[in-house]
């Protein structure tokens, strides 16, 4: 483990943490004293840069590659966490997808629902009493089915992310039996993320419309709220909102 061995640190696993919200969340958690496991699918170099930044700032981190839609890879990742640290105190379910050009039609649901549920349930023995699972989503997914506008081409991602959130919420009684809390962080379009860049290619008017409602939250804004959701004393299933007050309050 990188960092001082004399320091007793809580352990957090952040999925999709090689860039964007995941990377910033990892850095913010590390600044709070966590050892952060930076999960990545393909970008090992970027993940190691996140680890390097954390260590340079006096924190503790390591990186583990795993495609969350590959159950064997998830098993290996959790095995590495167990052998290296013996436990998890927080699991941040940040990784998502479906906008990739080469994604097959079923990929969004496999990653945004099935993989989230599998990882959350598989991690329960490591989390144990006092642990916390945080699910990261977007307003467009969280409010899917309520008539709020969606960017062109975003429907499958919104539907699959909402399905993932619903499936995880259905597991709250199981989480509670293990003494594990569950919270959700939902955000407006976030400046500085790959999603914004992809959406600007597909439906620039939708992004522009969100900007007219006010400044979009930043990656740093979102990460601060995710970290707050790890420790906040709130009821199981509580949702934290980041930006987009007009979208959240729409009826």
Coordinates of C-alpha atoms in Angstrom, one line a residue:
X1 CA 0.0 0.0 0.0
X2 CA 1.3 3.4 -0.9
X3 CA 1.7 5.9 1.9
X4 CA 2.6 5.6 5.5
X5 CA 2.1 2.1 7.0
X6 CA 1.7 3.7 10.4
X7 CA -1.5 5.4 9.4
X8 CA -4.7 3.4 9.9
X9 CA -6.8 4.2 7.0
X10 CA -10.3 3.4 5.9
X11 CA -10.5 1.7 2.5
X12 CA -12.6 2.9 -0.4
X13 CA -13.1 1.3 -3.9
X14 CA -14.1 3.8 -6.6
X15 CA -15.1 2.3 -9.9
X16 CA -14.3 4.1 -13.2
X17 CA -11.8 6.2 -11.4
X18 CA -9.1 6.8 -14.0
X19 CA -10.6 10.1 -15.1
X20 CA -13.4 12.6 -14.5
X21 CA -15.7 12.3 -11.5
X22 CA -14.2 9.0 -10.4
X23 CA -10.7 10.4 -10.4
X24 CA -11.7 13.5 -8.5
X25 CA -13.7 11.4 -6.0
X26 CA -10.7 9.2 -5.5
X27 CA -8.5 12.2 -4.8
X28 CA -11.0 13.8 -2.4
X29 CA -11.5 10.6 -0.5
X30 CA -7.7 10.2 -0.2
X31 CA -7.5 13.7 1.2
X32 CA -10.0 12.6 3.8
X33 CA -7.7 9.9 4.9
X34 CA -8.9 6.9 2.9
X35 CA -6.8 4.4 1.1
X36 CA -8.4 4.5 -2.3
X37 CA -8.5 1.6 -4.7
X38 CA -8.7 3.2 -8.2
X39 CA -10.6 0.9 -10.5
X40 CA -10.2 1.2 -14.2
X41 CA -11.3 -0.9 -17.3
X42 CA -8.6 -0.1 -19.8
X43 CA -6.7 3.1 -19.0
X44 CA -4.0 1.7 -16.7
X45 CA -1.7 4.7 -17.4
X46 CA -4.4 7.2 -16.4
X47 CA -5.2 5.2 -13.3
X48 CA -1.6 5.2 -12.2
X49 CA -1.5 8.9 -12.8
X50 CA -4.4 9.3 -10.3
X51 CA -2.6 7.1 -7.8
X52 CA 0.6 9.2 -8.3
X53 CA -1.3 12.4 -7.7
X54 CA -2.8 11.0 -4.5
X55 CA 0.6 9.8 -3.2
X56 CA 2.3 13.0 -4.1
X57 CA -0.3 14.9 -2.1
X58 CA 0.4 12.7 0.9
X59 CA -2.4 10.2 0.5
X60 CA -2.6 6.5 -0.1
X61 CA -3.9 4.7 -3.2
X62 CA -3.5 1.7 -5.5
X63 CA -5.0 0.8 -8.9
X64 CA -6.8 -2.4 -10.0
X65 CA -8.0 -3.1 -13.5
X66 CA -11.3 -4.8 -13.9
X67 CA -14.1 -4.7 -16.5
X68 CA -17.2 -4.6 -14.2
X69 CA -19.3 -6.5 -16.8
X70 CA -16.8 -9.4 -16.5
X71 CA -17.7 -11.3 -13.3
X72 CA -14.4 -13.2 -13.2
X73 CA -12.6 -9.9 -13.3
X74 CA -14.7 -8.5 -10.5
X75 CA -14.0 -11.6 -8.4
X76 CA -10.3 -11.1 -8.9
X77 CA -10.5 -7.4 -8.0
X78 CA -12.3 -8.1 -4.8
X79 CA -9.8 -10.8 -4.0
X80 CA -7.0 -8.3 -4.4
X81 CA -8.8 -5.9 -2.1
X82 CA -9.3 -8.6 0.5
X83 CA -5.7 -9.8 0.4
X84 CA -4.3 -6.3 0.4
X85 CA -6.6 -4.6 2.9
X86 CA -8.9 -7.2 4.5
X87 CA -12.0 -5.0 4.2
X88 CA -13.8 -2.2 2.4
X89 CA -15.4 0.8 4.2
X90 CA -16.9 2.4 1.1
X91 CA -17.8 1.3 -2.4
X92 CA -18.5 4.1 -4.9
X93 CA -20.3 2.8 -7.9
X94 CA -19.2 5.5 -10.4
X95 CA -18.5 3.5 -13.6
X96 CA -21.2 3.6 -16.3
X97 CA -21.4 3.4 -20.0
X98 CA -23.4 2.9 -23.1
X99 CA -22.6 5.9 -25.3
X100 CA -19.5 4.3 -26.7
X101 CA -19.6 4.0 -30.5
X102 CA -18.8 0.3 -30.5
X103 CA -21.2 -0.7 -27.6
X104 CA -23.7 -3.4 -28.5
X105 CA -27.4 -2.8 -27.8
X106 CA -27.3 -4.8 -24.5
X107 CA -24.1 -3.3 -23.1
X108 CA -25.7 -0.4 -21.3
X109 CA -28.0 -2.6 -19.3
X110 CA -25.3 -5.2 -18.5
X111 CA -23.0 -2.5 -17.2
X112 CA -25.4 0.0 -15.6
X113 CA -27.7 -2.5 -13.9
X114 CA -26.4 -6.1 -13.9
X115 CA -22.7 -5.2 -13.2
X116 CA -23.6 -2.7 -10.4
X117 CA -25.8 -5.3 -8.6
X118 CA -23.3 -8.0 -8.9
X119 CA -20.4 -5.9 -7.6
X120 CA -22.5 -4.5 -4.7
X121 CA -23.7 -7.9 -3.5
X122 CA -20.2 -9.5 -4.1
X123 CA -18.6 -6.8 -2.0
X124 CA -20.9 -7.1 1.0
X125 CA -18.7 -9.6 2.9
X126 CA -15.8 -7.0 2.6
X127 CA -18.0 -4.0 3.5
X128 CA -19.6 -5.4 6.7
X129 CA -21.1 -3.3 9.5
X130 CA -20.7 0.4 9.0
X131 CA -19.8 0.2 5.3
X132 CA -21.5 2.4 2.7
X133 CA -22.4 1.9 -1.0
X134 CA -22.8 5.1 -3.0
X135 CA -24.4 4.9 -6.5
X136 CA -23.5 7.7 -8.9
X137 CA -26.1 8.7 -11.5
X138 CA -27.4 11.6 -13.5
X139 CA -30.6 13.6 -13.2
X140 CA -31.5 12.4 -16.7
X141 CA -31.4 8.8 -15.5
X142 CA -32.6 9.4 -11.9
X143 CA -35.8 11.1 -13.2
X144 CA -36.2 8.8 -16.2
X145 CA -39.8 8.2 -17.1
X146 CA -41.1 11.4 -15.6
X147 CA -41.3 13.4 -18.8
X148 CA -38.2 15.4 -18.3
X149 CA -36.2 16.1 -21.5
X150 CA -33.4 13.8 -22.6
X151 CA -30.5 14.4 -25.0
X152 CA -30.8 12.7 -28.3
X153 CA -29.5 9.1 -28.0
X154 CA -29.4 9.1 -24.2
X155 CA -32.6 7.1 -23.7
X156 CA -30.9 3.7 -23.4
X157 CA -28.4 5.0 -20.9
X158 CA -31.0 6.8 -18.9
X159 CA -33.2 3.7 -18.8
X160 CA -30.4 1.4 -17.9
X161 CA -29.0 3.7 -15.2
X162 CA -32.6 4.0 -13.7
X163 CA -32.9 0.2 -13.8
X164 CA -29.6 -0.1 -12.0
X165 CA -30.7 2.4 -9.3
X166 CA -34.1 0.6 -8.9
X167 CA -32.3 -2.8 -8.6
X168 CA -29.9 -1.5 -6.0
X169 CA -32.7 0.2 -4.0
X170 CA -34.5 -3.2 -3.9
X171 CA -31.4 -4.6 -2.2
X172 CA -31.5 -2.1 0.7
X173 CA -33.0 -4.7 3.1
X174 CA -30.1 -7.0 2.2
X175 CA -27.6 -4.2 2.6
X176 CA -29.1 -3.4 6.0
X177 CA -28.8 -7.1 7.1
X178 CA -25.0 -6.6 6.6
X179 CA -25.0 -3.3 8.4
X180 CA -24.2 -1.5 5.1
X181 CA -25.7 1.8 4.2
X182 CA -26.8 2.9 0.7
X183 CA -27.0 6.4 -0.8
X184 CA -27.4 7.9 -4.3
X185 CA -25.8 11.0 -5.8
X186 CA -27.6 12.4 -8.8
X187 CA -26.1 15.2 -10.9
X188 CA -26.9 17.5 -13.7
X189 CA -24.6 17.4 -16.7
X190 CA -21.1 17.9 -15.3
X191 CA -18.6 20.2 -16.8
X192 CA -15.2 18.6 -17.5
X193 CA -16.6 15.0 -18.1
X194 CA -16.4 12.7 -21.1
X195 CA -20.2 12.6 -21.1
X196 CA -20.5 16.3 -21.8
X197 CA -18.1 15.9 -24.8
X198 CA -20.0 12.9 -26.2
X199 CA -23.4 14.6 -25.7
X200 CA -22.1 17.8 -27.4
X201 CA -21.4 15.7 -30.5
X202 CA -24.8 14.0 -30.5
X203 CA -27.1 16.7 -29.3
X204 CA -25.4 20.1 -28.7
X205 CA -28.7 21.8 -28.3
X206 CA -29.5 19.7 -25.3
X207 CA -26.3 20.6 -23.6
X208 CA -26.8 24.3 -24.5
X209 CA -30.3 24.1 -23.0
X210 CA -28.9 22.9 -19.7
X211 CA -26.3 25.7 -19.7
X212 CA -29.0 28.3 -20.1
X213 CA -30.5 27.2 -16.7
X214 CA -27.3 28.3 -15.0
X215 CA -23.6 27.2 -14.6
X216 CA -23.2 23.5 -14.8
X217 CA -21.6 21.9 -11.7
X218 CA -18.0 21.0 -11.9
X219 CA -16.3 17.7 -11.4
X220 CA -15.0 19.0 -8.1
X221 CA -18.5 20.0 -7.0
X222 CA -19.8 16.5 -7.7
X223 CA -16.8 14.7 -6.0
X224 CA -17.3 16.7 -2.8
X225 CA -21.0 15.5 -2.7
X226 CA -20.0 11.9 -3.4
X227 CA -17.6 12.0 -0.5
X228 CA -20.2 13.5 1.7
X229 CA -22.6 10.7 0.8
X230 CA -20.0 8.2 2.1
X231 CA -20.3 9.4 5.7
X232 CA -23.5 11.4 6.0
X233 CA -26.0 10.3 8.6
X234 CA -29.0 9.9 6.4
X235 CA -31.7 7.3 5.9
X236 CA -31.0 4.3 3.6
X237 CA -31.6 5.3 0.0
X238 CA -31.2 9.0 0.5
X239 CA -30.5 10.9 -2.7
X240 CA -28.1 13.9 -2.9
X241 CA -28.6 16.3 -5.8
X242 CA -25.8 18.2 -7.5
X243 CA -26.9 21.1 -9.7
X244 CA -29.9 21.3 -12.0
X245 CA -32.4 22.7 -9.5
X246 CA -34.8 23.5 -12.3
X247 CA -34.6 19.9 -13.5
X248 CA -35.0 18.4 -10.1
X249 CA -37.9 20.6 -9.3
X250 CA -39.8 20.2 -12.6
X251 CA -43.3 18.8 -12.4

